[in-house]
Amino acid sequence: MAVERTFSMIKPDATARNLTGKITAKLEEAGLRVVASKRVWMSRKQAEGFYAVHKDRPFFGELCDTMTSGPTIVQVLEGENAIARNREVMGATDPAKAAAGTIRKEFAKNIGENSVHGSDATDTAAQEIAYWFSGTEIVG
Ligand code: CMP
């Protein structure tokens, strides 16, 4: 597997608890390099656009409320097998089901306030990176 890039987001529940450094350290310890990063307090429109794939799910409104409740850190991570590696270090979406040592097991409060988001596939990684970093030169 070649070096690839994925998109990562540290969510408002985590920035509110000053967990940005601890979460980023876990990503870096997993072999992922932070090649782009910025702090964003997203608008409702940005949240709805970013999570449009979930627009018909019953939790969509609550998801957009949560994501606009405070600042997030949006990041591009680079490394060998970065998409799968990031998903591994994040752990399951529901922290109650996440493996020991994962970010969500250690830090997430519940399924909605689950501290991090990460792309699930090559095409979504490209789309999500473009959504937040279009026009930004990313230096690997
Ligand atoms: P994330 O990886 O950011 O993608 C969609 C988010 O919806 C997910 O993490 C959860 O934080 C949130 N969410 C809230 N309720 C649910 C649910 N019942 N099932 C899946 N995701 C949920």
Coordinates of C-alpha atoms and ligand atoms in Angstrom, one line a residue:
M1 CA 0.0 0.0 0.0
A2 CA 1.4 3.4 -1.0
V3 CA 1.4 6.5 1.1
E4 CA -2.1 8.1 1.0
R5 CA -4.0 11.0 2.5
T6 CA -7.2 11.0 4.6
F7 CA -9.3 13.6 6.2
S8 CA -9.7 13.9 10.0
M9 CA -11.8 16.2 12.2
I10 CA -11.5 16.8 15.9
K11 CA -15.1 17.6 17.0
P12 CA -16.5 20.3 19.3
D13 CA -16.9 18.0 22.3
A14 CA -13.1 17.4 22.1
T15 CA -11.9 20.9 21.5
A16 CA -14.1 22.0 24.4
R17 CA -12.2 19.7 26.7
N18 CA -8.7 20.8 25.4
L19 CA -8.1 17.3 23.9
T20 CA -6.7 18.6 20.5
G21 CA -3.1 17.8 21.6
K22 CA -3.8 14.4 23.1
I23 CA -5.9 13.3 20.1
T24 CA -3.3 14.6 17.6
A25 CA -0.5 12.8 19.6
K26 CA -2.5 9.5 19.2
L27 CA -2.7 10.1 15.4
E28 CA 1.0 10.8 15.2
E29 CA 1.9 7.8 17.3
A30 CA -0.1 5.7 14.8
G31 CA 2.3 6.8 12.1
L32 CA 0.0 9.5 10.6
R33 CA 1.6 12.8 9.7
V34 CA -0.5 16.0 10.0
V35 CA 0.1 17.7 6.7
A36 CA -2.7 20.3 7.0
S37 CA -4.6 21.6 10.0
K38 CA -6.9 24.5 10.8
R39 CA -9.5 25.5 13.4
V40 CA -13.0 26.0 12.0
W41 CA -16.3 26.9 13.7
M42 CA -18.5 25.7 11.0
S43 CA -21.8 27.3 10.0
R44 CA -25.0 25.3 9.7
K45 CA -24.7 25.4 5.9
Q46 CA -21.2 24.0 6.1
A47 CA -22.3 21.2 8.5
E48 CA -25.2 20.3 6.4
G49 CA -23.1 20.3 3.3
F50 CA -20.3 18.2 4.8
Y51 CA -22.7 15.6 6.2
A52 CA -25.1 15.7 3.3
V53 CA -24.8 11.9 2.9
H54 CA -26.6 11.6 6.2
K55 CA -29.4 14.1 5.4
D56 CA -32.2 11.5 5.5
R57 CA -31.0 9.8 8.8
P58 CA -33.0 10.5 11.9
F59 CA -29.9 11.9 13.7
F60 CA -29.1 14.5 11.0
G61 CA -30.5 17.6 12.8
E62 CA -28.8 16.6 16.1
L63 CA -25.6 15.9 14.2
C64 CA -25.6 19.4 12.7
D65 CA -26.5 21.0 16.1
T66 CA -23.5 19.2 17.6
M67 CA -21.1 20.1 14.8
T68 CA -21.9 23.8 15.0
S69 CA -21.8 24.0 18.8
G70 CA -18.1 24.9 18.9
P71 CA -14.9 24.9 17.0
T72 CA -13.4 21.9 15.3
I73 CA -9.9 21.1 14.0
V74 CA -10.0 19.9 10.4
Q75 CA -6.8 18.0 9.3
V76 CA -5.3 16.1 6.4
L77 CA -3.3 13.1 7.6
E78 CA -0.7 11.3 5.4
G79 CA 0.8 7.9 5.8
E80 CA 1.0 4.3 4.7
N81 CA -2.6 3.0 4.5
A82 CA -3.7 6.3 6.1
I83 CA -7.5 5.8 5.7
A84 CA -7.6 2.4 7.4
R85 CA -5.0 3.3 10.0
N86 CA -6.9 6.4 11.0
R87 CA -10.1 4.4 11.3
E88 CA -8.3 1.9 13.4
V89 CA -6.9 4.5 15.9
M90 CA -10.3 6.3 16.0
G91 CA -12.2 3.1 17.0
A92 CA -15.9 2.3 16.5
T93 CA -18.4 5.2 15.9
D94 CA -20.1 4.3 19.2
P95 CA -17.6 4.6 22.0
A96 CA -19.4 1.8 23.9
K97 CA -18.2 -0.5 21.1
A98 CA -14.7 1.0 20.6
A99 CA -11.7 -1.1 21.3
A100 CA -9.4 -0.3 24.3
G101 CA -6.7 2.3 23.5
T102 CA -8.7 3.9 20.6
I103 CA -9.4 7.7 20.6
R104 CA -13.2 7.1 20.9
K105 CA -12.8 4.6 23.7
E106 CA -10.5 7.0 25.7
F107 CA -12.2 10.3 24.9
A108 CA -15.7 10.1 23.3
K109 CA -18.7 10.9 25.4
N110 CA -21.4 9.1 23.3
I111 CA -22.2 8.3 19.7
G112 CA -23.1 11.9 18.8
E113 CA -20.2 13.5 20.7
N114 CA -17.6 11.0 19.6
S115 CA -14.6 13.3 19.5
V116 CA -13.4 12.6 15.9
H117 CA -14.4 11.9 12.4
G118 CA -12.4 10.2 9.7
S119 CA -12.9 9.4 6.0
D120 CA -14.1 5.9 5.3
A121 CA -12.8 5.4 1.7
T122 CA -10.5 6.8 -1.0
D123 CA -13.3 8.7 -2.7
T124 CA -14.7 10.3 0.4
A125 CA -11.2 11.2 1.6
A126 CA -10.7 13.2 -1.6
Q127 CA -14.1 14.8 -1.3
E128 CA -13.7 15.7 2.4
I129 CA -10.2 17.1 1.9
A130 CA -11.4 19.2 -1.0
Y131 CA -14.4 20.4 1.1
W132 CA -12.2 22.0 3.7
F133 CA -8.9 22.6 2.0
S134 CA -9.7 23.5 -1.6
G135 CA -7.2 26.0 -2.8
T136 CA -4.7 25.2 0.0
E137 CA -1.3 24.0 -1.0
I138 CA -0.6 20.8 1.1
V139 CA 3.0 20.2 1.6
G140 CA 3.7 16.5 2.5
Ligands
CMP1 P1 -19.0 10.6 12.1 O1 -17.9 9.7 11.8 O2 -18.7 12.0 12.2 O3 -20.1 10.4 10.9 C1 -21.5 10.7 11.2 C2 -21.8 11.0 12.6 O4 -23.1 11.0 13.0 C3 -21.1 10.0 13.5 O5 -19.7 10.1 13.4 C4 -21.8 10.2 14.8 O6 -21.1 11.1 15.6 C5 -23.1 10.8 14.4 N1 -24.2 10.0 14.9 C6 -25.2 10.4 15.8 N2 -26.1 9.4 16.0 C7 -25.7 8.4 15.2 C8 -26.2 7.1 15.0 N3 -27.3 6.6 15.6 N4 -25.6 6.3 14.1 C9 -24.4 6.7 13.5 N5 -23.9 7.9 13.7 C10 -24.5 8.8 14.5

